[in-house]
Amino acid sequence: MGLAAATSERERRDLVTREVMEESRLIRFVAGPDGAVVPDLARKLPGRGLWVAADRASVSTAAARGLFARAAKAPLKAGPELADLVERLLVRRCLDQLGLARREGALISGFEKSAAAIRGGQAAWVIEAADGAADGRGKILALAARQPSPPEVCGAFTVEDLGLALGLENAIHSVLLAGGRADRWTQEVGRLAGFRPLRPQDWRQAGSSDRPDSVTESGPAGAFDGRGSVS
Protein backbone atom coordinates (compact mmCIF):
# COMPACT_ATOMS: atom_id res chain seq x y z
CA MET A 1 0.00 0.00 0.00
CA GLY A 2 1.48 3.36 -1.01
CA LEU A 3 1.03 6.82 0.40
CA ALA A 4 -1.43 7.64 -2.38
CA ALA A 5 -3.72 4.73 -1.57
CA ALA A 6 -6.72 6.93 -0.87
CA THR A 7 -8.11 8.96 -3.75
CA SER A 8 -9.55 12.47 -3.80
CA GLU A 9 -12.67 13.42 -5.72
CA ARG A 10 -11.40 16.83 -6.84
CA GLU A 11 -8.31 18.46 -8.28
CA ARG A 12 -6.82 21.90 -7.65
CA ARG A 13 -3.99 23.99 -9.08
CA ASP A 14 -0.80 24.45 -7.06
CA LEU A 15 0.09 28.14 -6.70
CA VAL A 16 3.81 27.47 -7.11
CA THR A 17 4.12 25.13 -10.09
CA ARG A 18 0.64 25.73 -11.54
CA GLU A 19 0.32 21.96 -11.78
CA VAL A 20 -3.15 20.46 -11.29
CA MET A 21 -3.13 17.88 -8.49
CA GLU A 22 -5.52 15.89 -6.37
CA GLU A 23 -6.61 17.70 -3.21
CA SER A 24 -4.98 15.00 -1.09
CA ARG A 25 -1.57 16.21 -2.35
CA LEU A 26 -2.21 19.85 -1.49
CA ILE A 27 -2.68 22.15 1.49
CA ARG A 28 -5.59 24.59 1.40
CA PHE A 29 -5.06 28.10 2.76
CA VAL A 30 -7.53 30.93 3.23
CA ALA A 31 -7.31 34.62 4.07
CA GLY A 32 -7.84 35.27 7.77
CA PRO A 33 -9.80 38.26 9.07
CA ASP A 34 -6.54 40.06 9.89
CA GLY A 35 -5.09 39.51 6.43
CA ALA A 36 -2.90 36.59 7.50
CA VAL A 37 -2.65 33.39 5.48
CA VAL A 38 -4.35 30.60 7.45
CA PRO A 39 -3.80 26.87 6.81
CA ASP A 40 -7.10 25.01 6.40
CA LEU A 41 -6.07 21.38 6.66
CA ALA A 42 -9.65 20.16 7.04
CA ARG A 43 -10.73 22.18 3.98
CA LYS A 44 -13.75 23.60 5.80
CA LEU A 45 -12.99 27.27 6.46
CA PRO A 46 -15.02 29.84 4.52
CA GLY A 47 -13.44 31.87 1.77
CA ARG A 48 -11.59 31.23 -1.43
CA GLY A 49 -9.12 28.40 -1.20
CA LEU A 50 -5.46 29.00 -2.04
CA TRP A 51 -3.82 25.66 -2.76
CA VAL A 52 -0.15 24.73 -2.42
CA ALA A 53 1.58 21.37 -2.79
CA ALA A 54 1.98 19.58 0.52
CA ASP A 55 5.70 20.01 1.04
CA ARG A 56 7.89 22.43 2.94
CA ALA A 57 9.66 23.87 -0.10
CA SER A 58 6.40 24.73 -1.88
CA VAL A 59 4.82 26.42 1.13
CA SER A 60 8.01 28.38 1.84
CA THR A 61 8.27 29.45 -1.81
CA ALA A 62 4.64 30.58 -1.93
CA ALA A 63 5.17 32.69 1.20
CA ALA A 64 8.51 34.18 0.11
CA ARG A 65 7.33 35.10 -3.39
CA GLY A 66 4.02 36.62 -2.32
CA LEU A 67 2.01 34.07 -4.28
CA PHE A 68 -0.84 34.00 -1.78
CA ALA A 69 -1.41 37.75 -2.12
CA ARG A 70 -1.10 37.56 -5.89
CA ALA A 71 -3.64 34.77 -6.19
CA ALA A 72 -6.10 36.41 -3.78
CA LYS A 73 -5.53 39.88 -5.25
CA ALA A 74 -5.29 41.14 -1.69
CA PRO A 75 -2.45 42.20 0.67
CA LEU A 76 -2.16 38.88 2.49
CA LYS A 77 0.65 38.26 4.98
CA ALA A 78 2.54 34.96 4.94
CA GLY A 79 5.65 34.85 7.10
CA PRO A 80 8.65 32.51 6.88
CA GLU A 81 7.23 30.44 9.76
CA LEU A 82 4.20 29.32 7.73
CA ALA A 83 5.71 25.94 6.76
CA ASP A 84 6.56 25.23 10.40
CA LEU A 85 2.97 26.01 11.38
CA VAL A 86 1.63 23.64 8.72
CA GLU A 87 3.94 20.88 9.97
CA ARG A 88 2.76 21.32 13.57
CA LEU A 89 -0.87 21.18 12.48
CA LEU A 90 -0.28 18.07 10.38
CA VAL A 91 1.47 16.36 13.29
CA ARG A 92 -1.51 17.12 15.49
CA ARG A 93 -3.94 15.73 12.93
CA CYS A 94 -1.92 12.55 12.48
CA LEU A 95 -1.68 11.95 16.22
CA ASP A 96 -5.38 12.68 16.68
CA GLN A 97 -6.14 10.06 14.02
CA LEU A 98 -4.07 7.51 15.93
CA GLY A 99 -5.94 8.31 19.13
CA LEU A 100 -9.25 7.76 17.36
CA ALA A 101 -7.96 4.53 15.86
CA ARG A 102 -7.02 3.17 19.28
CA ARG A 103 -10.45 4.00 20.71
CA GLU A 104 -12.08 2.27 17.74
CA GLY A 105 -9.92 -0.83 18.14
CA ALA A 106 -8.15 -0.18 14.84
CA LEU A 107 -4.74 0.39 16.44
CA ILE A 108 -2.92 -2.01 18.71
CA SER A 109 0.25 -1.46 20.70
CA GLY A 110 3.01 -3.54 22.24
CA PHE A 111 5.74 -5.66 20.70
CA GLU A 112 4.05 -9.07 20.74
CA LYS A 113 0.62 -7.82 19.66
CA SER A 114 2.15 -5.75 16.87
CA ALA A 115 4.23 -8.69 15.65
CA ALA A 116 1.15 -10.96 15.66
CA ALA A 117 -0.85 -8.45 13.60
CA ILE A 118 1.99 -8.14 11.09
CA ARG A 119 2.29 -11.93 10.75
CA GLY A 120 -1.47 -12.16 10.26
CA GLY A 121 -1.42 -9.69 7.37
CA GLN A 122 -3.63 -7.23 9.26
CA ALA A 123 -1.19 -4.34 9.41
CA ALA A 124 -1.61 -1.37 7.08
CA TRP A 125 0.98 0.71 8.96
CA VAL A 126 3.71 -0.09 11.45
CA ILE A 127 4.19 2.92 13.72
CA GLU A 128 7.46 2.94 15.64
CA ALA A 129 8.59 5.61 18.09
CA ALA A 130 11.47 7.56 16.55
CA ASP A 131 13.45 7.38 19.79
CA GLY A 132 12.63 3.79 20.72
CA ALA A 133 15.35 1.17 21.17
CA ALA A 134 16.93 0.14 17.87
CA ASP A 135 16.94 -3.58 18.69
CA GLY A 136 13.19 -3.99 19.16
CA ARG A 137 12.42 -1.68 16.26
CA GLY A 138 14.68 -3.63 13.92
CA LYS A 139 12.97 -6.91 14.75
CA ILE A 140 9.53 -5.44 14.07
CA LEU A 141 10.60 -3.76 10.82
CA ALA A 142 12.45 -6.82 9.58
CA LEU A 143 9.33 -8.90 10.22
CA ALA A 144 7.21 -6.36 8.34
CA ALA A 145 9.63 -6.31 5.41
CA ARG A 146 9.34 -10.08 4.96
CA GLN A 147 5.56 -10.07 4.52
CA PRO A 148 4.09 -10.74 1.05
CA SER A 149 2.54 -7.24 1.13
CA PRO A 150 4.71 -5.25 3.54
CA PRO A 151 2.91 -2.56 5.55
CA GLU A 152 3.99 1.06 5.40
CA VAL A 153 6.25 2.30 8.18
CA CYS A 154 6.13 5.56 10.12
CA GLY A 155 8.73 6.74 12.62
CA ALA A 156 7.86 10.43 12.61
CA PHE A 157 6.82 10.69 16.27
CA THR A 158 8.57 10.30 19.61
CA VAL A 159 7.62 8.03 22.49
CA GLU A 160 6.19 11.09 24.25
CA ASP A 161 4.14 12.12 21.19
CA LEU A 162 2.64 8.66 20.83
CA GLY A 163 2.09 8.23 24.54
CA LEU A 164 0.05 11.43 24.78
CA ALA A 165 -1.96 10.57 21.66
CA LEU A 166 -2.69 6.99 22.71
CA GLY A 167 -2.96 7.46 26.44
CA LEU A 168 -0.10 5.02 27.07
CA GLU A 169 3.00 5.36 29.22
CA ASN A 170 5.37 3.51 26.89
CA ALA A 171 4.10 3.72 23.31
CA ILE A 172 6.94 2.33 21.21
CA HIS A 173 5.54 -0.35 18.88
CA SER A 174 2.09 0.06 17.31
CA VAL A 175 0.21 -1.26 14.30
CA LEU A 176 -2.64 0.47 12.48
CA LEU A 177 -4.95 -2.19 11.11
CA ALA A 178 -6.17 -2.13 7.52
CA GLY A 179 -9.51 -0.41 7.01
CA GLY A 180 -11.15 2.98 6.70
CA ARG A 181 -9.19 4.59 9.53
CA ALA A 182 -5.93 3.47 7.95
CA ASP A 183 -7.03 5.00 4.65
CA ARG A 184 -7.66 8.36 6.34
CA TRP A 185 -4.34 8.13 8.19
CA THR A 186 -2.59 7.46 4.88
CA GLN A 187 -3.84 10.76 3.49
CA GLU A 188 -2.80 12.72 6.57
CA VAL A 189 0.64 11.18 6.97
CA GLY A 190 1.20 11.44 3.22
CA ARG A 191 0.95 15.21 3.53
CA LEU A 192 3.17 15.22 6.62
CA ALA A 193 5.85 13.37 4.64
CA GLY A 194 6.43 16.58 2.68
CA PHE A 195 7.48 18.35 5.88
CA ARG A 196 9.41 15.74 7.86
CA PRO A 197 10.84 12.31 6.98
CA LEU A 198 8.66 9.40 7.99
CA ARG A 199 11.81 7.40 8.79
CA PRO A 200 14.54 9.16 10.78
CA GLN A 201 17.98 9.19 9.21
CA ASP A 202 19.51 7.37 12.18
CA TRP A 203 17.36 4.26 11.64
CA ARG A 204 20.29 2.35 10.19
CA GLN A 205 20.84 -0.76 12.28
CA ALA A 206 18.81 -3.06 14.48
CA GLY A 207 18.22 -6.73 15.18
CA SER A 208 16.10 -9.32 13.40
CA SER A 209 15.92 -13.06 13.13
CA ASP A 210 15.97 -15.08 9.95
CA ARG A 211 12.45 -16.41 10.33
CA PRO A 212 9.37 -14.14 10.68
CA ASP A 213 7.65 -16.59 13.06
CA SER A 214 10.57 -16.53 15.48
CA VAL A 215 10.81 -12.78 15.98
CA THR A 216 10.65 -11.87 19.66
CA GLU A 217 11.86 -8.96 21.74
CA SER A 218 14.86 -11.03 22.88
CA GLY A 219 15.47 -12.94 19.62
CA PRO A 220 18.76 -13.25 17.73
CA ALA A 221 20.16 -10.26 15.90
CA GLY A 222 20.50 -9.50 12.20
CA ALA A 223 21.10 -6.36 10.16
CA PHE A 224 18.34 -4.01 9.05
CA ASP A 225 19.18 -1.22 6.63
CA GLY A 226 16.35 1.17 7.56
CA ARG A 227 14.61 0.89 4.19
CA GLY A 228 12.68 -2.33 4.70
CA SER A 229 15.29 -4.92 3.72
CA VAL A 230 17.38 -7.33 5.71
CA SER A 231 21.00 -8.19 4.96
mmCIF file of C-alpha atoms in Angstrom:
data_model
loop_
_atom_site.group_PDB
_atom_site.id
_atom_site.type_symbol
_atom_site.label_atom_id
_atom_site.label_comp_id
_atom_site.label_asym_id
_atom_site.label_seq_id
_atom_site.Cartn_x
_atom_site.Cartn_y
_atom_site.Cartn_z
ATOM 1 C CA MET A 1 0.000 0.000 0.000
ATOM 2 C CA GLY A 2 1.478 3.360 -1.013
ATOM 3 C CA LEU A 3 1.028 6.824 0.403
ATOM 4 C CA ALA A 4 -1.425 7.643 -2.384
ATOM 5 C CA ALA A 5 -3.715 4.728 -1.565
ATOM 6 C CA ALA A 6 -6.720 6.930 -0.870
ATOM 7 C CA THR A 7 -8.112 8.963 -3.755
ATOM 8 C CA SER A 8 -9.548 12.469 -3.802
ATOM 9 C CA GLU A 9 -12.665 13.424 -5.719
ATOM 10 C CA ARG A 10 -11.399 16.829 -6.845
ATOM 11 C CA GLU A 11 -8.310 18.461 -8.280
ATOM 12 C CA ARG A 12 -6.820 21.901 -7.652
ATOM 13 C CA ARG A 13 -3.985 23.995 -9.075
ATOM 14 C CA ASP A 14 -0.800 24.450 -7.057
ATOM 15 C CA LEU A 15 0.089 28.139 -6.696
ATOM 16 C CA VAL A 16 3.813 27.467 -7.106
ATOM 17 C CA THR A 17 4.122 25.127 -10.086
ATOM 18 C CA ARG A 18 0.641 25.731 -11.537
ATOM 19 C CA GLU A 19 0.321 21.959 -11.782
ATOM 20 C CA VAL A 20 -3.148 20.464 -11.294
ATOM 21 C CA MET A 21 -3.133 17.875 -8.490
ATOM 22 C CA GLU A 22 -5.523 15.887 -6.369
ATOM 23 C CA GLU A 23 -6.612 17.699 -3.210
ATOM 24 C CA SER A 24 -4.977 15.005 -1.089
ATOM 25 C CA ARG A 25 -1.571 16.206 -2.352
ATOM 26 C CA LEU A 26 -2.209 19.853 -1.489
ATOM 27 C CA ILE A 27 -2.679 22.149 1.490
ATOM 28 C CA ARG A 28 -5.595 24.586 1.403
ATOM 29 C CA PHE A 29 -5.060 28.100 2.762
ATOM 30 C CA VAL A 30 -7.535 30.935 3.226
ATOM 31 C CA ALA A 31 -7.312 34.616 4.070
ATOM 32 C CA GLY A 32 -7.841 35.270 7.769
ATOM 33 C CA PRO A 33 -9.797 38.259 9.069
ATOM 34 C CA ASP A 34 -6.544 40.056 9.889
ATOM 35 C CA GLY A 35 -5.093 39.508 6.433
ATOM 36 C CA ALA A 36 -2.901 36.590 7.501
ATOM 37 C CA VAL A 37 -2.646 33.390 5.479
ATOM 38 C CA VAL A 38 -4.348 30.603 7.455
ATOM 39 C CA PRO A 39 -3.800 26.867 6.810
ATOM 40 C CA ASP A 40 -7.098 25.015 6.402
ATOM 41 C CA LEU A 41 -6.071 21.378 6.656
ATOM 42 C CA ALA A 42 -9.654 20.160 7.045
ATOM 43 C CA ARG A 43 -10.734 22.175 3.977
ATOM 44 C CA LYS A 44 -13.749 23.603 5.797
ATOM 45 C CA LEU A 45 -12.991 27.267 6.458
ATOM 46 C CA PRO A 46 -15.021 29.843 4.516
ATOM 47 C CA GLY A 47 -13.439 31.870 1.770
ATOM 48 C CA ARG A 48 -11.593 31.234 -1.433
ATOM 49 C CA GLY A 49 -9.117 28.399 -1.197
ATOM 50 C CA LEU A 50 -5.464 28.999 -2.041
ATOM 51 C CA TRP A 51 -3.820 25.657 -2.756
ATOM 52 C CA VAL A 52 -0.147 24.726 -2.421
ATOM 53 C CA ALA A 53 1.581 21.369 -2.795
ATOM 54 C CA ALA A 54 1.975 19.583 0.524
ATOM 55 C CA ASP A 55 5.700 20.010 1.037
ATOM 56 C CA ARG A 56 7.893 22.429 2.943
ATOM 57 C CA ALA A 57 9.658 23.867 -0.105
ATOM 58 C CA SER A 58 6.404 24.730 -1.884
ATOM 59 C CA VAL A 59 4.821 26.423 1.133
ATOM 60 C CA SER A 60 8.008 28.378 1.837
ATOM 61 C CA THR A 61 8.268 29.446 -1.805
ATOM 62 C CA ALA A 62 4.639 30.581 -1.931
ATOM 63 C CA ALA A 63 5.173 32.686 1.200
ATOM 64 C CA ALA A 64 8.507 34.178 0.107
ATOM 65 C CA ARG A 65 7.333 35.095 -3.388
ATOM 66 C CA GLY A 66 4.024 36.621 -2.325
ATOM 67 C CA LEU A 67 2.015 34.067 -4.284
ATOM 68 C CA PHE A 68 -0.844 33.997 -1.777
ATOM 69 C CA ALA A 69 -1.407 37.750 -2.118
ATOM 70 C CA ARG A 70 -1.095 37.563 -5.886
ATOM 71 C CA ALA A 71 -3.645 34.774 -6.192
ATOM 72 C CA ALA A 72 -6.097 36.408 -3.779
ATOM 73 C CA LYS A 73 -5.533 39.882 -5.254
ATOM 74 C CA ALA A 74 -5.294 41.138 -1.693
ATOM 75 C CA PRO A 75 -2.449 42.200 0.665
ATOM 76 C CA LEU A 76 -2.157 38.877 2.493
ATOM 77 C CA LYS A 77 0.646 38.259 4.984
ATOM 78 C CA ALA A 78 2.539 34.961 4.938
ATOM 79 C CA GLY A 79 5.651 34.849 7.099
ATOM 80 C CA PRO A 80 8.651 32.511 6.879
ATOM 81 C CA GLU A 81 7.233 30.442 9.765
ATOM 82 C CA LEU A 82 4.202 29.320 7.726
ATOM 83 C CA ALA A 83 5.705 25.942 6.755
ATOM 84 C CA ASP A 84 6.559 25.225 10.402
ATOM 85 C CA LEU A 85 2.969 26.011 11.385
ATOM 86 C CA VAL A 86 1.635 23.637 8.722
ATOM 87 C CA GLU A 87 3.945 20.884 9.965
ATOM 88 C CA ARG A 88 2.758 21.317 13.567
ATOM 89 C CA LEU A 89 -0.871 21.183 12.484
ATOM 90 C CA LEU A 90 -0.278 18.073 10.379
ATOM 91 C CA VAL A 91 1.473 16.358 13.286
ATOM 92 C CA ARG A 92 -1.514 17.120 15.495
ATOM 93 C CA ARG A 93 -3.940 15.735 12.931
ATOM 94 C CA CYS A 94 -1.923 12.547 12.481
ATOM 95 C CA LEU A 95 -1.681 11.951 16.217
ATOM 96 C CA ASP A 96 -5.384 12.678 16.679
ATOM 97 C CA GLN A 97 -6.143 10.063 14.018
ATOM 98 C CA LEU A 98 -4.073 7.512 15.933
ATOM 99 C CA GLY A 99 -5.941 8.306 19.135
ATOM 100 C CA LEU A 100 -9.251 7.761 17.361
ATOM 101 C CA ALA A 101 -7.963 4.526 15.855
ATOM 102 C CA ARG A 102 -7.025 3.168 19.282
ATOM 103 C CA ARG A 103 -10.448 4.005 20.708
ATOM 104 C CA GLU A 104 -12.078 2.272 17.744
ATOM 105 C CA GLY A 105 -9.918 -0.831 18.142
ATOM 106 C CA ALA A 106 -8.150 -0.176 14.841
ATOM 107 C CA LEU A 107 -4.741 0.391 16.441
ATOM 108 C CA ILE A 108 -2.915 -2.015 18.706
ATOM 109 C CA SER A 109 0.254 -1.455 20.703
ATOM 110 C CA GLY A 110 3.009 -3.543 22.244
ATOM 111 C CA PHE A 111 5.739 -5.659 20.701
ATOM 112 C CA GLU A 112 4.047 -9.074 20.745
ATOM 113 C CA LYS A 113 0.620 -7.821 19.656
ATOM 114 C CA SER A 114 2.146 -5.753 16.867
ATOM 115 C CA ALA A 115 4.228 -8.692 15.654
ATOM 116 C CA ALA A 116 1.155 -10.955 15.658
ATOM 117 C CA ALA A 117 -0.850 -8.449 13.602
ATOM 118 C CA ILE A 118 1.990 -8.141 11.089
ATOM 119 C CA ARG A 119 2.289 -11.935 10.746
ATOM 120 C CA GLY A 120 -1.470 -12.159 10.260
ATOM 121 C CA GLY A 121 -1.419 -9.688 7.369
ATOM 122 C CA GLN A 122 -3.626 -7.233 9.260
ATOM 123 C CA ALA A 123 -1.186 -4.336 9.412
ATOM 124 C CA ALA A 124 -1.613 -1.368 7.081
ATOM 125 C CA TRP A 125 0.977 0.708 8.956
ATOM 126 C CA VAL A 126 3.707 -0.092 11.445
ATOM 127 C CA ILE A 127 4.188 2.923 13.721
ATOM 128 C CA GLU A 128 7.457 2.938 15.637
ATOM 129 C CA ALA A 129 8.595 5.607 18.085
ATOM 130 C CA ALA A 130 11.467 7.558 16.549
ATOM 131 C CA ASP A 131 13.446 7.383 19.790
ATOM 132 C CA GLY A 132 12.633 3.792 20.724
ATOM 133 C CA ALA A 133 15.347 1.170 21.172
ATOM 134 C CA ALA A 134 16.926 0.137 17.869
ATOM 135 C CA ASP A 135 16.939 -3.584 18.691
ATOM 136 C CA GLY A 136 13.191 -3.992 19.159
ATOM 137 C CA ARG A 137 12.423 -1.676 16.257
ATOM 138 C CA GLY A 138 14.677 -3.633 13.924
ATOM 139 C CA LYS A 139 12.971 -6.911 14.755
ATOM 140 C CA ILE A 140 9.529 -5.443 14.073
ATOM 141 C CA LEU A 141 10.598 -3.760 10.824
ATOM 142 C CA ALA A 142 12.446 -6.818 9.583
ATOM 143 C CA LEU A 143 9.330 -8.899 10.216
ATOM 144 C CA ALA A 144 7.211 -6.356 8.345
ATOM 145 C CA ALA A 145 9.632 -6.305 5.408
ATOM 146 C CA ARG A 146 9.345 -10.083 4.955
ATOM 147 C CA GLN A 147 5.564 -10.066 4.525
ATOM 148 C CA PRO A 148 4.086 -10.742 1.049
ATOM 149 C CA SER A 149 2.537 -7.239 1.126
ATOM 150 C CA PRO A 150 4.707 -5.249 3.539
ATOM 151 C CA PRO A 151 2.907 -2.564 5.549
ATOM 152 C CA GLU A 152 3.991 1.057 5.398
ATOM 153 C CA VAL A 153 6.255 2.300 8.177
ATOM 154 C CA CYS A 154 6.130 5.557 10.121
ATOM 155 C CA GLY A 155 8.727 6.738 12.624
ATOM 156 C CA ALA A 156 7.864 10.431 12.605
ATOM 157 C CA PHE A 157 6.817 10.689 16.269
ATOM 158 C CA THR A 158 8.567 10.302 19.612
ATOM 159 C CA VAL A 159 7.617 8.033 22.488
ATOM 160 C CA GLU A 160 6.186 11.086 24.250
ATOM 161 C CA ASP A 161 4.140 12.121 21.186
ATOM 162 C CA LEU A 162 2.643 8.662 20.831
ATOM 163 C CA GLY A 163 2.086 8.227 24.543
ATOM 164 C CA LEU A 164 0.052 11.425 24.779
ATOM 165 C CA ALA A 165 -1.963 10.573 21.662
ATOM 166 C CA LEU A 166 -2.693 6.989 22.706
ATOM 167 C CA GLY A 167 -2.959 7.458 26.444
ATOM 168 C CA LEU A 168 -0.103 5.016 27.071
ATOM 169 C CA GLU A 169 3.001 5.356 29.221
ATOM 170 C CA ASN A 170 5.371 3.514 26.888
ATOM 171 C CA ALA A 171 4.096 3.721 23.309
ATOM 172 C CA ILE A 172 6.944 2.326 21.211
ATOM 173 C CA HIS A 173 5.539 -0.350 18.879
ATOM 174 C CA SER A 174 2.086 0.055 17.308
ATOM 175 C CA VAL A 175 0.206 -1.261 14.296
ATOM 176 C CA LEU A 176 -2.636 0.468 12.477
ATOM 177 C CA LEU A 177 -4.953 -2.194 11.113
ATOM 178 C CA ALA A 178 -6.169 -2.134 7.517
ATOM 179 C CA GLY A 179 -9.507 -0.411 7.005
ATOM 180 C CA GLY A 180 -11.145 2.982 6.702
ATOM 181 C CA ARG A 181 -9.193 4.593 9.527
ATOM 182 C CA ALA A 182 -5.925 3.474 7.951
ATOM 183 C CA ASP A 183 -7.028 4.998 4.647
ATOM 184 C CA ARG A 184 -7.662 8.358 6.340
ATOM 185 C CA TRP A 185 -4.343 8.129 8.186
ATOM 186 C CA THR A 186 -2.589 7.458 4.875
ATOM 187 C CA GLN A 187 -3.839 10.762 3.490
ATOM 188 C CA GLU A 188 -2.795 12.721 6.567
ATOM 189 C CA VAL A 189 0.636 11.176 6.970
ATOM 190 C CA GLY A 190 1.200 11.439 3.215
ATOM 191 C CA ARG A 191 0.948 15.206 3.529
ATOM 192 C CA LEU A 192 3.169 15.221 6.620
ATOM 193 C CA ALA A 193 5.852 13.368 4.642
ATOM 194 C CA GLY A 194 6.432 16.580 2.682
ATOM 195 C CA PHE A 195 7.480 18.351 5.884
ATOM 196 C CA ARG A 196 9.410 15.735 7.864
ATOM 197 C CA PRO A 197 10.840 12.311 6.976
ATOM 198 C CA LEU A 198 8.655 9.399 7.991
ATOM 199 C CA ARG A 199 11.805 7.399 8.794
ATOM 200 C CA PRO A 200 14.544 9.162 10.783
ATOM 201 C CA GLN A 201 17.976 9.186 9.212
ATOM 202 C CA ASP A 202 19.511 7.372 12.176
ATOM 203 C CA TRP A 203 17.365 4.256 11.641
ATOM 204 C CA ARG A 204 20.290 2.350 10.193
ATOM 205 C CA GLN A 205 20.838 -0.761 12.277
ATOM 206 C CA ALA A 206 18.806 -3.059 14.482
ATOM 207 C CA GLY A 207 18.222 -6.733 15.185
ATOM 208 C CA SER A 208 16.099 -9.315 13.402
ATOM 209 C CA SER A 209 15.919 -13.057 13.125
ATOM 210 C CA ASP A 210 15.974 -15.077 9.950
ATOM 211 C CA ARG A 211 12.447 -16.406 10.327
ATOM 212 C CA PRO A 212 9.373 -14.144 10.680
ATOM 213 C CA ASP A 213 7.652 -16.586 13.058
ATOM 214 C CA SER A 214 10.575 -16.532 15.485
ATOM 215 C CA VAL A 215 10.809 -12.780 15.980
ATOM 216 C CA THR A 216 10.645 -11.875 19.665
ATOM 217 C CA GLU A 217 11.864 -8.965 21.743
ATOM 218 C CA SER A 218 14.859 -11.034 22.877
ATOM 219 C CA GLY A 219 15.475 -12.935 19.620
ATOM 220 C CA PRO A 220 18.756 -13.253 17.729
ATOM 221 C CA ALA A 221 20.160 -10.260 15.898
ATOM 222 C CA GLY A 222 20.503 -9.498 12.199
ATOM 223 C CA ALA A 223 21.098 -6.359 10.158
ATOM 224 C CA PHE A 224 18.339 -4.009 9.046
ATOM 225 C CA ASP A 225 19.185 -1.219 6.632
ATOM 226 C CA GLY A 226 16.350 1.175 7.561
ATOM 227 C CA ARG A 227 14.615 0.891 4.192
ATOM 228 C CA GLY A 228 12.680 -2.333 4.704
ATOM 229 C CA SER A 229 15.294 -4.915 3.717
ATOM 230 C CA VAL A 230 17.382 -7.329 5.706
ATOM 231 C CA SER A 231 21.005 -8.191 4.965
#
